[in-house]
Each structure stands twice: as structure tokens, then as C-alpha cells.
């Protein structure tokens, strides 16, 4: 047995010792040491690890040079003091190992920390076997140990990074899951187990779809199965029941992980609690609805106040003129000329109050437009034909940029015509006092994904307030009623469109209205 | 009801109302000047005649109530408010700030006449009282410093002898000052002089008012 000649290394007599085998007195003499044995000694000393032997009681007998170099001890020191180089925590390990091995007879492997000459402990892996007599009594231990510090560290780092990752996965405020290619759950983070109240060992039996709100379950399951079959991204929003029976809204996203050939290896997913957001959206929606109702009521109230005021002013004038008329007529010498003038004013003011009433009728009549498929470009062309006179009279220029093949909208022809006429006439009138540049009226039609957009732009002086002009009875004109734009807006809104104005002193005013494209 | 020289100022932004009310007031024999805004009224230089201001509550520039507040710091005609709707808080505010009346449109003739009369009457009274005070101040300015001292002591209730002692002069000298004062102030009696001194805000220096 080659190993049994290991006593050659670093023995008391440095070069060679006699090794007793089986206690039988069989001897290897010095002269038996050949060149081969010297080679062997060198090999052992150069061996990148510890090689050593110990007595049956565990006390070190001899070792190779590596041990002495590492510990910085002589063999004598090592023999007397080997315990000082083993980490105190590991001495018991060594002893237990020896004890175990002595009884079982099996080679034993263990890991322990050994102190280097500079006081630093490094991890070593040791493997030992025993030389025994015919009764199985241990005669001597033969051991090798090698440095596994780097390996240990890498292992530790890996464990730590795994721990950290696990911590992240368990801590991120979302339910994280991994599913097999067939769609069944493979792994989840702690939050999933906590939310659904599933013990980790029962995860394999856990069917998430059973914890989906009954109203959402069907769609949720079908969506997931469709995604798994199509191997495409999965996204869904549904309510999940928590361990304590409460349903909360979640948004679920899953993404398949594929191998090089594109086969799905597994699904990775997050399920995020969006219940608070959902509640907020709901609250916002209902607030908006309430607000729009309130705005409508406020508008009606404001409108009626404005109407009442407008009519009352006319009536006040009629009454005051009536009083005056009576006075003039009842004087000693009635001034008939004056009386006639006042009577005419009474007729005029009475008619203007009646006109308010007529326009208001028109405003409310528009609530039910007769909608037909309508080509807005055609209506624009028609309006321009009708307005030709006015345009010429006011020496304005008209520039049109109408998108070809504009889709149809569903609208009341007369009403839309009214809107465009109103905006065109406003534009022309707004430029009446412009003298330092051409009075250019620009009409443009275009479309986006859902709407037809018409822009009517003037190069007048602009408006002070682009929103106030839509209020009933607001007017910037000498003889205006202030109803035109209010009516235009109500017509456009009755067609599910919007009418707005943008204005600046230099650029004039652009009125823009939209009408939905007929689907 | 015609009275000479009184002016009605009418401020309303609605030309129809302006025209008709002006016509109505003219038919009642009043002289009317109309304005479309508060600024126009403020820019106008009024004559010195007795007057009344008919003010629409809603004006295009500043509200009638704000104008009332602004006018409160200067001599100004009495104010009658007119409004399209009987808005109680505004009318309360207007009346508290000293308005004569708060009329709703269409304006009732009788109420209008009554209000205008009341306003003009109050304006006349105020003007008269202002004029009297100005006259008194004029007379007072004629007094010498010594006479002013004497006036304040005697209307304060001191006997001639006491007043003379306070000033360290002979009683006869004091009596001389006193008759000068009566003459310059054109007082009919000592009681009249006391009233005048009161209007001028003169008090005995020893007595704190």
C-alpha cells in the first residue's frame, strides 16, 4: 500500500522513520529508502493540500511541508499544539468524526477551519481513512485536507444573494408567481400564500381561479387559458378573494419565458392590488357625473337669470316709456310729436323682448336634431355660397383647406349650417375694423381617429375672454343679442361634439368644432 | 312738483332703460343727465344744483354698491338704486350705506316720484346746513386769537369775572371782547352764540367733551 509509506514525510528524523505495520514488528529499514522514496517525499511536500497522519487517539504524528508552511509551525510544535490551529468550534467536529469513523470503519469527510500562520482561519475539507489491525482496531489515521475557502465564500455569497432575491420577491408589494407551460402554478412568493391563506405545502393543489370573484371567474380563466394556448402575454383585471373573504381588485400580467427554440419554459407573472385606485376611479367617475349634473343645473339657472334679466330690461323700458307717454298726453297741450316717438320706442323695446323669447325657443327646440348622414365639406361650401354677398361687401378674403374624402357625420343639416353661418359671420364682422392687413377668413376641415374637425379662423383683433363669449347674452357687438355662440355650442354639444375658441390679439380668433365620425 | 335747478343723474348700462327712464323723468319735469357707466359719471363735472343720483345696481365697470361706497367720502347727491331683480342682501346693504330707496325695474311711478323728492329734499337740507356752517366758519375766521380764547371760555359756562381771571385781564376788557364777538358772529343772543360755537365744535378748554 503506497499510502502506508507516507511516514516518510516530516517525521522526527526528518529524512526517514520506521513505520510499524499492523503492530507486528514488520520493518521497513532505512536502506529500503530508494530514490523513489525521496521522490515520493518531494511529491508529498509539493502536494497542493495537507497530508498527515495521526495516532489512533487523534494526536498528529506527521505531516507534509504544506501543513507546516501554512500554520507556520515546526512539526514538533504541531504535534504538541495542533488543537491551537483548529478553530475551537470545529475541534468537537473533528473528534466526533474520528469517533464515528472508529466505530463505522467508513472513511469520513468533514469541513473545518484551520488557522494560517497570520492568524486567519480558512475552511478546509478533510478526508480520512484508518489503518486497522485484524480486529478492526485503528492503528493509524491517514488524512488529506484541501483549502475550500474560496468555494465556501462563493457558496456563501450565492446563498446570500438567493436570500436577498427571495427577500425582494417576498417584499415587493405584489403577488409574484411562476407557472408551468401548462398553466399550473409552480412557485409563488410569500405574499401570494399570505393573501390567499394557502400553506406552502398545499400550493400544488391551489387553484387560483377558485379565488376569483364569481362574476369575473369565467372571463379570467378563459383569458388565461387563451394566453397559455397562444403563448402570448397575459393581462387581466379581476377581483381576488383574500384569506379573510374580502374581494379586492387586482391587475394581473403574465409573460412567457422561452428557450432558444421559442418553446415556453415557464410563465412569470405579477398580480398587483389596484383596489384603492379602482375605488378612487369609481369615486372620481361619480363625482364627475355629479359635477356635470350640477353644471347643467347651474347653466340652466344662470340661463334663466340671464333670460329674465334681458326680458325685464326691455319691459322696464316699455313701462317707463309708457309712463312718460301718459304724462305727455295728459298735459294741457300734448306734445304729439314726442308722444309718437315714445310710442315707437315702446314698440321697438317690446319687439326686442319678444325676440329674446323667440331665440330662446329656438335654443330649446334644438334638443332633438334630425340627424342624417352629412358631408361637412358640402355644408361649408354651401354656407360660403350663401355668404358670398356679405364676404364681398365687407371686402374679406376666404381661404379654404378642406380635407378630401372627409368621412360622413350624423347631424342635423340645418343646425350645422346655422353653426357654420354663425361662425363665418362672426369672423367677418370681427375683421370689420382691420385696416392694416388683409381681412382673411380661413376655413379648414380635417379628421382625427374619431372626429371631423372644422376650424374657422379670422385675423381680427382677438377676444378678451375665449370662454365668456359662449355665455348667453354676452356680446362684443353693438347690436348683438349675445345668443349666437351659446346656441352654436348647444347645437354642437347636442351632436356629441365640442365647440371651443382660441384667441390672441395678433393672431385673431380660431373657432374649432368637432363632430363624431359616423361609425 | 317742479322745482328750479334740481338735477337727476341717471347711471344705467342698458341704453333702452336709460332712454326710457330719462324720458319718464323729463315728462315729470325734471332735468336729467344720463351715463352708461360709473366711470362716465365720475368724469362728469356736476353743476352746484341740488341733485339726486339714480344708480343701476349692475354696471359694466364697477357695481352700483361699490360706486356708492366710493362716493361716500365726498359730497355727493343722495342715491336711489334701481335693479332688475329685488335682491334682498344688496338692497339691505344699499340702504344701510345711506341710500334713499331701492327700486326694482320696471320702476313704479309713484315710488320713483316719492324717492326722487325725498332724495332732493335731503340734498337741499344737507346743502343748506353745509352753507350755514361755511358762513359760521367765515365769521369765526374774523375773530382775533384773544377773542377766540374768550369765546371758548364764556360758552364753556364761566362768568365774565372768572374768564377774566383765567386770562389775567380786567373784567371790563373781557366784556369788550365779548361784545366784539357777538357782533362779528352776528349772534342775536348769548344762547345763539352758544349754538354757533357748538356747530363749530368749540368747547371750553378745561372741559373735555
XYZ file of C-alpha atoms in Angstrom:
728
model
C 0.000 0.000 0.000
C 1.574 3.165 -1.209
C -0.168 5.283 1.352
C 1.327 3.391 4.188
C 4.752 4.623 3.297
C 3.651 8.131 3.942
C 5.526 8.161 7.217
C 8.488 9.207 5.126
C 7.471 12.791 5.241
C 8.397 15.200 8.018
C 8.967 12.611 10.623
C 11.010 13.243 13.752
C 14.104 12.220 11.954
C 13.233 14.298 9.035
C 14.552 12.016 6.325
C 13.010 8.731 7.254
C 11.359 6.831 10.050
C 10.477 3.307 10.645
C 6.889 2.600 10.250
C 5.426 -0.298 12.134
C 2.770 -2.110 10.300
C -0.056 -3.922 11.980
C 1.966 -3.736 15.167
C 3.555 -6.961 14.077
C 7.102 -5.681 14.115
C 7.481 -5.908 10.381
C 10.012 -3.252 9.483
C 10.961 -1.055 6.594
C 14.561 -0.215 7.010
C 16.330 2.980 6.110
C 18.200 1.311 3.378
C 14.923 0.401 1.815
C 14.521 4.070 1.076
C 15.330 4.428 -2.528
C 15.452 7.300 -4.898
C 11.822 6.507 -5.450
C 11.070 7.258 -1.883
C 12.840 10.592 -1.992
C 10.778 11.409 -4.995
C 7.737 10.395 -3.084
C 8.705 12.697 -0.220
C 9.077 15.561 -2.656
C 5.746 14.782 -4.207
C 4.035 14.777 -0.846
C 5.674 18.027 0.167
C 4.666 19.655 -3.104
C 1.140 18.276 -2.869
C -1.310 21.199 -3.011
C -3.013 20.189 0.179
C -2.343 18.827 3.642
C -1.247 15.260 4.016
C -0.807 13.960 7.520
C -1.133 11.003 9.783
C -2.391 10.668 13.322
C -2.281 8.171 16.083
C -5.421 6.222 16.952
C -6.183 8.741 19.696
C -6.155 11.531 17.119
C -2.813 13.075 18.060
C -0.868 14.163 14.994
C 2.076 12.025 14.072
C 3.492 13.615 10.959
C 2.559 15.907 8.113
C 3.805 17.178 4.787
C 5.505 20.532 4.308
C 2.248 22.225 3.234
C 0.844 21.921 6.742
C 3.962 23.417 8.320
C 4.148 26.222 5.755
C 0.508 27.018 6.254
C 0.463 27.010 10.046
C 3.972 28.430 10.382
C 4.812 25.688 12.919
C 7.511 23.078 13.165
C 6.357 19.504 13.255
C 7.143 19.346 16.963
C 5.027 22.380 17.621
C 2.269 20.996 15.528
C 2.307 17.685 17.301
C 2.089 19.266 20.717
C -0.216 22.000 19.794
C -2.337 21.036 16.828
C -5.518 21.989 18.647
C -4.478 25.616 18.556
C -4.697 25.739 14.767
C -8.154 24.219 14.511
C -10.996 26.641 15.051
C -12.269 25.916 18.578
C -15.776 25.463 17.191
C -14.554 22.713 14.901
C -12.492 20.650 17.352
C -15.614 18.873 18.502
C -16.457 18.198 14.856
C -13.105 16.558 14.366
C -13.469 14.484 17.468
C -16.947 13.340 16.578
C -15.739 12.431 13.111
C -12.911 10.343 14.464
C -15.199 8.667 16.904
C -17.764 7.962 14.198
C -15.143 6.622 11.870
C -13.563 4.493 14.505
C -16.859 2.753 15.016
C -18.175 2.587 11.469
C -14.995 1.944 9.662
C -16.145 4.120 6.795
C -13.943 6.952 5.526
C -15.187 10.212 6.886
C -15.237 13.629 5.317
C -15.597 16.848 7.191
C -15.089 20.559 6.923
C -13.233 22.620 9.456
C -11.424 25.908 9.801
C -7.669 25.879 10.174
C -5.626 28.842 11.288
C -2.973 30.154 8.964
C 0.381 31.472 10.251
C -1.051 35.017 10.196
C -3.999 34.101 12.387
C -6.580 33.891 9.563
C -8.854 30.843 9.578
C -9.645 29.240 6.266
C -12.039 26.428 5.520
C -10.594 23.030 4.678
C -12.183 19.849 3.536
C -10.689 16.738 5.149
C -10.927 13.148 4.171
C -9.526 10.406 6.424
C -9.271 6.737 6.432
C -7.986 4.360 9.041
C -5.379 1.665 9.021
C -6.689 -1.115 11.197
C -5.442 -4.374 12.692
C -7.148 -7.678 12.141
C -9.579 -6.903 14.961
C -10.578 -3.704 13.302
C -8.773 -1.553 15.865
C -7.483 1.679 14.402
C -3.732 1.732 14.173
C -3.258 4.976 12.436
C -5.212 7.722 10.625
C -4.304 8.838 7.171
C -5.663 12.186 6.133
C -5.681 14.684 3.352
C -7.169 18.175 3.602
C -7.534 20.863 0.991
C -8.401 24.534 1.068
C -12.038 25.168 0.194
C -12.190 28.750 1.433
C -12.940 30.271 -1.986
C -15.579 27.692 -2.685
C -17.092 28.287 0.728
C -17.189 32.008 0.108
C -18.771 31.628 -3.295
C -21.322 29.327 -1.744
C -21.998 31.839 0.999
C -22.323 34.675 -1.493
C -24.694 32.615 -3.563
C -26.756 31.763 -0.512
C -26.824 35.401 0.451
C -27.835 36.556 -2.993
C -30.512 33.904 -3.090
C -31.710 35.061 0.277
C -31.738 38.660 -0.886
C -33.611 37.787 -4.032
C -36.107 35.812 -2.058
C -36.474 38.739 0.309
C -37.083 41.081 -2.618
C -39.608 38.773 -4.184
C -41.400 38.342 -0.885
C -41.246 42.029 -0.044
C -42.272 43.711 -3.287
C -45.870 44.781 -2.872
C -47.247 42.428 -5.461
C -48.188 38.814 -5.807
C -45.391 37.134 -7.763
C -45.902 33.788 -9.382
C -44.349 31.346 -11.782
C -46.445 28.903 -13.741
C -45.558 25.834 -15.761
C -46.028 25.836 -19.541
C -49.367 24.074 -18.985
C -50.533 26.965 -16.846
C -50.408 25.305 -13.426
C -48.763 27.184 -10.556
C -45.138 26.299 -9.906
C -43.905 28.910 -7.484
C -45.274 31.935 -5.669
C -43.860 34.493 -3.306
C -44.880 34.658 0.332
C -47.445 37.359 -0.387
C -49.476 35.016 -2.565
C -49.569 32.458 0.248
C -50.472 35.152 2.762
C -53.156 36.800 0.625
C -54.922 33.601 -0.291
C -54.135 31.922 3.011
C -52.595 28.864 1.363
C -49.898 26.894 3.245
C -46.798 26.451 1.091
C -47.178 22.677 1.091
C -50.669 22.940 -0.412
C -49.560 25.228 -3.218
C -49.639 22.412 -5.764
C -53.321 21.894 -5.060
C -54.134 25.621 -5.068
C -56.438 26.676 -7.892
C -56.283 30.475 -8.163
C -59.400 30.617 -10.265
C -61.408 29.426 -7.280
C -60.419 32.638 -5.507
C -61.641 34.896 -8.307
C -64.910 36.764 -7.835
C -67.730 34.664 -9.375
C -68.597 37.496 -11.759
C -65.025 37.663 -13.041
C -64.027 33.995 -12.830
C -65.234 32.908 -16.224
C -63.529 35.690 -18.136
C -60.367 35.377 -16.020
C -59.991 31.649 -16.641
C -60.787 31.886 -20.341
C -58.318 34.743 -20.742
C -55.551 32.791 -19.008
C -56.174 29.602 -20.964
C -56.233 31.559 -24.199
C -52.900 33.213 -23.315
C -51.345 29.848 -22.384
C -52.585 28.279 -25.621
C -51.390 31.218 -27.703
C -48.184 31.560 -25.644
C -48.814 35.289 -25.661
C -48.657 37.907 -22.907
C -51.497 37.755 -20.432
C -53.209 40.736 -18.924
C -56.385 40.849 -16.901
C -58.175 42.781 -14.213
C -60.366 40.974 -11.745
C -61.292 40.614 -8.093
C -59.498 38.079 -5.895
C -60.859 36.813 -2.617
C -58.427 37.189 0.274
C -57.954 34.712 3.112
C -60.468 36.671 5.205
C -63.109 36.601 2.475
C -62.719 40.178 1.195
C -62.646 40.780 -2.556
C -60.118 43.239 -3.903
C -59.365 44.342 -7.469
C -56.110 43.117 -8.983
C -54.337 43.678 -12.206
C -52.603 40.545 -13.476
C -49.780 40.422 -16.003
C -48.011 37.322 -17.206
C -45.152 36.903 -19.644
C -43.874 33.588 -21.047
C -40.144 32.771 -20.762
C -38.950 30.892 -23.826
C -35.943 28.727 -24.595
C -33.710 29.224 -27.616
C -36.171 27.402 -29.832
C -39.053 29.571 -28.718
C -40.697 26.928 -26.569
C -42.272 28.235 -23.401
C -40.298 27.142 -20.358
C -42.435 28.871 -17.783
C -44.651 31.846 -17.143
C -43.616 34.733 -14.948
C -46.295 36.957 -13.556
C -47.192 39.721 -11.144
C -50.585 40.393 -9.704
C -50.927 43.928 -8.355
C -53.568 45.173 -5.936
C -55.328 48.079 -7.670
C -58.329 48.158 -5.385
C -57.580 51.615 -3.961
C -57.031 53.024 -7.423
C -60.185 51.353 -8.633
C -62.177 52.828 -5.757
C -60.695 56.228 -6.467
C -61.549 55.974 -10.151
C -65.061 54.997 -9.206
C -65.345 57.940 -6.814
C -63.923 60.242 -9.443
C -66.353 58.969 -12.042
C -69.344 59.517 -9.797
C -68.034 62.945 -8.762
C -67.669 63.846 -12.418
C -71.205 62.729 -13.133
C -72.483 64.748 -10.197
C -70.436 67.718 -11.275
C -71.712 67.649 -14.809
C -75.247 67.399 -13.483
C -74.556 70.364 -11.183
C -73.002 72.290 -14.042
C -76.049 71.611 -16.160
C -78.344 72.815 -13.392
C -76.149 75.849 -12.794
C -76.205 76.605 -16.502
C -79.975 76.366 -16.578
C -80.212 78.618 -13.520
C -77.746 81.091 -14.989
C -79.503 80.955 -18.300
C -82.902 81.627 -16.758
C -81.450 84.509 -14.728
C -79.887 85.917 -17.877
C -83.130 85.499 -19.818
C -85.170 87.069 -17.015
C -82.782 89.998 -16.829
C -82.769 90.513 -20.580
C -86.563 90.490 -20.866
C -87.013 92.585 -17.734
C -84.742 95.332 -19.033
C -86.923 95.583 -22.132
C -90.068 95.615 -20.024
C -88.628 98.271 -17.714
C -88.009 100.459 -20.746
C -91.521 99.806 -22.072
C -93.095 100.688 -18.715
C -91.022 103.843 -18.199
C -91.777 104.965 -21.740
C -95.461 104.214 -21.103
C -95.435 106.443 -18.023
C -93.754 109.198 -19.971
C -96.232 108.824 -22.824
C -99.151 109.149 -20.438
C -97.595 112.271 -18.908
C -97.038 113.925 -22.257
C -100.567 113.087 -23.418
C -102.233 114.313 -20.247
C -100.551 117.683 -20.219
C -102.514 120.782 -21.146
C -101.024 120.978 -24.605
C -99.965 117.414 -25.543
C -96.704 117.152 -27.458
C -97.896 114.702 -30.104
C -94.604 114.525 -31.952
C -92.850 113.469 -28.777
C -95.638 111.042 -27.921
C -95.280 109.365 -31.324
C -91.529 108.987 -30.814
C -92.102 107.347 -27.439
C -94.773 105.031 -28.829
C -92.266 103.885 -31.443
C -89.698 103.182 -28.756
C -92.283 101.158 -26.846
C -92.942 99.048 -29.952
C -89.211 98.627 -30.571
C -88.416 97.553 -26.979
C -91.475 95.292 -26.832
C -90.348 93.586 -30.022
C -86.812 93.164 -28.773
C -88.129 91.402 -25.661
C -90.257 89.194 -27.913
C -87.154 88.481 -29.987
C -85.360 87.216 -26.893
C -88.244 84.860 -26.273
C -88.180 83.665 -29.895
C -84.470 82.938 -29.787
C -84.802 81.078 -26.532
C -87.496 78.939 -28.131
C -85.047 78.200 -30.925
C -82.384 77.333 -28.363
C -84.554 74.775 -26.625
C -86.054 73.383 -29.814
C -82.591 72.158 -30.774
C -82.623 69.395 -28.225
C -83.852 66.861 -30.772
C -81.986 67.340 -34.030
C -82.936 65.271 -37.102
C -79.710 63.521 -37.820
C -78.841 62.430 -41.341
C -75.518 61.395 -42.878
C -73.827 64.685 -43.638
C -70.787 65.768 -45.615
C -69.438 68.696 -43.630
C -67.352 69.960 -46.573
C -70.532 70.273 -48.602
C -72.193 72.286 -45.842
C -69.166 74.587 -45.653
C -69.264 75.151 -49.425
C -72.973 75.888 -49.241
C -72.528 78.385 -46.419
C -69.776 80.157 -48.357
C -72.063 80.358 -51.382
C -74.812 81.832 -49.214
C -72.434 84.258 -47.515
C -70.772 85.395 -50.745
C -72.541 88.719 -50.671
C -71.599 89.515 -47.146
C -67.996 88.476 -47.773
C -67.770 90.772 -50.793
C -69.487 93.640 -49.023
C -67.044 93.505 -46.142
C -64.177 93.015 -48.637
C -62.883 89.922 -46.901
C -60.923 87.040 -48.450
C -61.855 83.453 -47.876
C -59.281 80.689 -47.844
C -60.389 77.067 -47.585
C -58.402 73.938 -46.846
C -60.920 71.087 -46.870
C -59.691 67.538 -46.430
C -60.668 65.329 -49.339
C -62.774 62.255 -48.714
C -63.837 63.510 -45.323
C -65.993 60.820 -43.686
C -69.658 61.480 -43.048
C -71.079 62.520 -39.730
C -74.614 62.058 -38.495
C -76.066 65.505 -37.970
C -78.932 67.895 -38.483
C -78.108 69.684 -41.724
C -79.901 72.943 -40.921
C -78.392 73.176 -37.463
C -74.829 72.540 -38.602
C -75.387 75.062 -41.357
C -76.550 77.516 -38.688
C -73.392 76.917 -36.660
C -71.100 77.468 -39.630
C -73.023 80.547 -40.831
C -72.822 81.997 -37.352
C -69.086 81.387 -37.028
C -68.350 82.673 -40.544
C -70.391 85.826 -39.997
C -68.779 86.426 -36.614
C -65.370 86.055 -38.231
C -66.198 88.516 -40.991
C -67.638 91.030 -38.528
C -64.660 90.735 -36.195
C -62.414 91.978 -39.007
C -64.548 94.987 -39.948
C -62.155 97.472 -38.387
C -58.981 95.757 -39.538
C -57.195 98.042 -41.971
C -53.524 97.203 -41.680
C -53.699 93.660 -43.067
C -55.912 91.589 -45.338
C -59.247 90.565 -43.829
C -58.596 86.894 -44.270
C -61.123 84.251 -43.272
C -59.682 80.759 -43.222
C -61.796 77.606 -43.086
C -60.195 74.241 -42.614
C -61.631 70.757 -42.289
C -59.738 67.638 -41.257
C -60.214 64.494 -39.240
C -58.628 62.515 -36.470
C -59.360 58.946 -35.413
C -62.885 59.613 -34.211
C -63.864 63.154 -35.160
C -64.326 65.553 -38.011
C -62.712 68.847 -37.058
C -63.680 72.209 -38.539
C -61.645 75.340 -37.857
C -62.882 78.799 -38.727
C -60.255 81.437 -38.247
C -60.285 85.194 -38.540
C -57.395 87.629 -38.406
C -59.237 90.190 -36.324
C -58.182 91.694 -33.025
C -58.957 88.656 -30.951
C -61.153 88.357 -27.893
C -60.616 89.221 -24.275
C -62.023 86.002 -22.971
C -62.360 82.932 -25.143
C -64.727 81.173 -22.740
C -67.024 84.023 -21.719
C -68.187 84.537 -25.287
C -70.160 81.289 -25.044
C -72.263 82.619 -22.186
C -75.790 83.604 -23.125
C -76.297 87.353 -23.666
C -72.578 88.019 -23.688
C -71.763 90.085 -26.744
C -68.962 92.225 -28.073
C -71.127 93.620 -30.837
C -73.007 96.877 -30.832
C -76.245 95.246 -31.918
C -75.647 91.668 -30.821
C -78.010 89.664 -28.686
C -75.237 87.519 -27.278
C -77.099 84.324 -28.083
C -75.350 83.166 -31.272
C -72.384 81.352 -29.775
C -74.402 79.961 -26.876
C -76.763 78.430 -29.421
C -73.870 77.183 -31.593
C -72.308 75.460 -28.625
C -75.566 73.855 -27.583
C -76.083 72.574 -31.157
C -72.575 71.113 -31.382
C -72.866 69.518 -27.953
C -76.241 68.047 -28.884
C -74.308 66.285 -31.670
C -71.730 64.932 -29.166
C -69.161 67.389 -30.437
C -67.284 70.266 -28.888
C -67.005 73.930 -29.781
C -64.140 75.981 -28.451
C -62.257 79.143 -29.267
C -58.626 80.128 -29.072
C -57.710 83.733 -29.410
C -54.841 86.190 -29.395
C -54.550 89.849 -30.202
C -52.097 89.307 -33.020
C -53.401 86.073 -34.476
C -57.126 86.680 -34.318
C -59.563 84.041 -33.191
C -59.991 80.426 -34.209
C -63.250 78.651 -33.543
C -62.946 74.915 -33.686
C -65.763 72.413 -33.550
C -65.819 68.651 -33.772
C -68.458 66.198 -34.889
C -68.110 62.467 -34.380
C -67.385 60.376 -37.469
C -70.345 58.222 -38.343
C -69.447 54.703 -37.348
C -93.722 119.221 -8.376
C -91.271 121.127 -10.496
C -88.501 122.734 -8.575
C -85.987 125.002 -10.071
C -82.488 123.950 -10.830
C -82.509 120.393 -9.492
C -80.663 117.715 -11.446
C -81.280 113.991 -11.801
C -78.220 111.914 -12.668
C -79.080 108.503 -14.091
C -76.489 105.728 -14.453
C -77.599 102.548 -16.267
C -75.701 100.470 -18.810
C -78.798 99.491 -20.802
C -79.442 102.185 -23.401
C -83.167 101.290 -23.653
C -83.663 101.758 -19.907
C -81.552 104.893 -19.879
C -83.567 106.389 -22.677
C -86.984 105.436 -21.271
C -86.326 106.439 -17.647
C -84.816 109.684 -18.758
C -87.937 110.307 -20.833
C -90.123 109.455 -17.875
C -88.265 111.803 -15.522
C -88.277 114.543 -18.124
C -92.045 114.128 -18.516
C -92.193 114.657 -14.746
C -90.491 117.991 -15.228
C -87.023 117.055 -14.080
C -83.743 117.770 -15.728
C -81.877 114.531 -16.427
C -78.303 113.718 -17.366
C -77.618 110.048 -18.227
C -74.457 107.942 -18.049
C -73.699 104.415 -19.326
C -71.147 103.567 -16.649
C -69.764 104.598 -13.265
C -66.638 105.963 -14.908
C -68.663 108.250 -17.167
C -70.470 109.611 -14.124
C -67.255 110.151 -12.179
C -65.731 112.022 -15.115
C -68.654 114.412 -15.327
C -68.320 117.798 -13.623
C -71.621 118.399 -11.935
C -73.293 121.757 -11.534
C -73.828 123.043 -7.999
C -77.598 122.447 -8.121
C -79.479 120.179 -5.720
C -79.454 116.701 -7.200
C -80.203 113.022 -6.903
C -78.376 110.043 -8.345
C -80.331 107.098 -9.755
C -77.918 104.190 -9.897
C -78.346 100.805 -11.545
C -77.079 98.012 -9.311
C -75.309 96.180 -12.128
C -72.948 98.393 -14.029
C -70.416 97.212 -16.584
C -67.358 98.631 -14.812
C -67.899 98.653 -11.038
C -71.110 97.688 -9.278
C -73.541 100.341 -8.081
C -72.809 99.368 -4.477
C -69.086 99.866 -4.963
C -69.726 103.250 -6.539
C -71.906 104.188 -3.558
C -69.049 103.291 -1.226
C -66.608 105.306 -3.275
C -68.884 108.355 -3.269
C -69.430 108.212 0.499
C -66.137 110.011 1.102
C -67.078 113.125 -0.864
C -70.071 115.454 -1.034
C -72.432 113.678 -3.362
C -76.108 113.628 -4.273
C -78.399 111.185 -2.462
C -78.631 107.804 -4.136
C -81.676 105.843 -5.368
C -80.847 102.315 -6.537
C -82.658 100.586 -9.368
C -82.213 96.903 -10.080
C -83.535 94.247 -12.442
C -84.287 91.900 -9.602
C -85.120 92.571 -5.992
C -82.013 91.134 -4.447
C -82.518 91.452 -0.685
C -78.898 91.356 0.520
C -77.923 94.067 -1.960
C -80.874 96.255 -1.033
C -80.095 95.888 2.671
C -76.503 96.835 2.024
C -77.516 99.801 -0.085
C -79.990 101.117 2.476
C -77.528 100.666 5.339
C -74.993 102.691 3.388
C -77.477 105.535 3.275
C -79.415 105.044 0.042
C -82.761 106.816 -0.147
C -84.601 103.977 -1.843
C -84.127 100.682 -3.648
C -86.476 100.347 -6.624
C -86.970 97.299 -8.853
C -87.426 97.551 -12.603
C -89.922 98.187 -14.098
C -89.984 101.214 -11.835
C -93.276 102.207 -10.223
C -94.073 105.833 -10.985
C -95.308 106.851 -7.541
C -92.387 105.226 -5.787
C -89.996 106.895 -8.193
C -91.507 110.342 -7.642
C -91.519 109.884 -3.877
C -87.928 108.695 -3.841
C -86.688 111.490 -6.062
C -88.489 114.065 -3.926
C -87.080 112.631 -0.739
C -83.598 112.498 -2.199
C -83.686 116.031 -3.491
C -85.162 117.320 -0.225
C -82.433 115.671 1.772
C -79.815 117.007 -0.573
C -81.225 120.517 -0.191
C -81.197 120.240 3.576
C -77.645 118.989 3.614
C -76.561 121.695 1.248
C -78.242 124.325 3.437
C -76.608 123.035 6.537
C -73.270 122.970 4.748
C -73.815 126.531 3.609
C -74.662 127.672 7.154
C -71.605 126.025 8.547
C -69.464 127.649 5.883
C -70.937 131.031 6.864
C -70.201 130.416 10.534
C -66.657 129.404 9.742
C -66.298 132.564 7.714
C -67.428 134.670 10.694
C -65.255 132.724 13.112
C -62.219 133.408 10.953
C -62.728 137.129 11.643
C -62.108 136.681 15.406
C -58.747 137.602 16.877
C -56.874 134.938 18.830
C -57.777 136.629 22.114
C -61.455 136.755 21.095
C -61.366 133.045 20.297
C -59.979 132.361 23.795
C -62.738 134.459 25.322
C -65.397 132.741 23.190
C -64.341 129.295 24.276
C -64.289 130.310 27.977
C -67.673 132.051 28.051
C -69.576 129.454 26.031
C -67.916 126.933 28.356
C -70.014 128.410 31.197
C -67.570 130.738 33.007
C -68.797 134.037 34.386
C -67.144 137.171 32.973
C -65.203 137.624 36.194
C -63.934 134.040 36.154
C -62.979 134.167 32.472
C -61.132 137.456 33.017
C -59.247 135.866 35.924
C -58.277 132.867 33.776
C -56.881 135.142 31.090
C -55.398 137.593 33.625
C -57.219 140.612 32.240
C -59.692 143.120 33.646
C -63.341 142.197 33.624
C -64.176 145.300 31.667
C -61.709 144.327 28.942
C -63.323 140.941 28.752
C -66.746 142.487 28.322
C -65.364 144.485 25.448
C -64.082 141.326 23.718
C -67.403 139.670 24.283
C -69.417 142.351 22.559
C -66.945 142.281 19.638
C -67.522 138.550 19.338
C -71.324 138.918 19.345
C -71.040 141.454 16.600
C -68.607 139.578 14.397
C -70.527 136.331 14.709
C -73.809 138.125 14.087
C -75.328 136.408 17.105
C -78.797 137.554 18.198
C -78.315 136.438 21.790
C -75.834 134.662 24.004
C -77.857 131.462 23.533
C -77.448 131.857 19.762
C -73.683 132.222 20.241
C -73.546 129.018 22.276
C -75.364 127.160 19.447
C -72.926 128.566 16.890
C -69.943 127.564 18.999
C -71.394 124.060 19.244
C -71.735 123.775 15.475
C -68.190 124.974 15.076
C -67.114 122.355 17.556
C -65.773 124.844 20.105
C -65.505 123.582 23.666
C -64.261 125.021 26.941
C -60.563 124.116 27.091
C -60.978 122.926 30.680
C -63.924 120.642 29.926
C -63.244 117.556 27.954
C -66.061 116.777 25.617
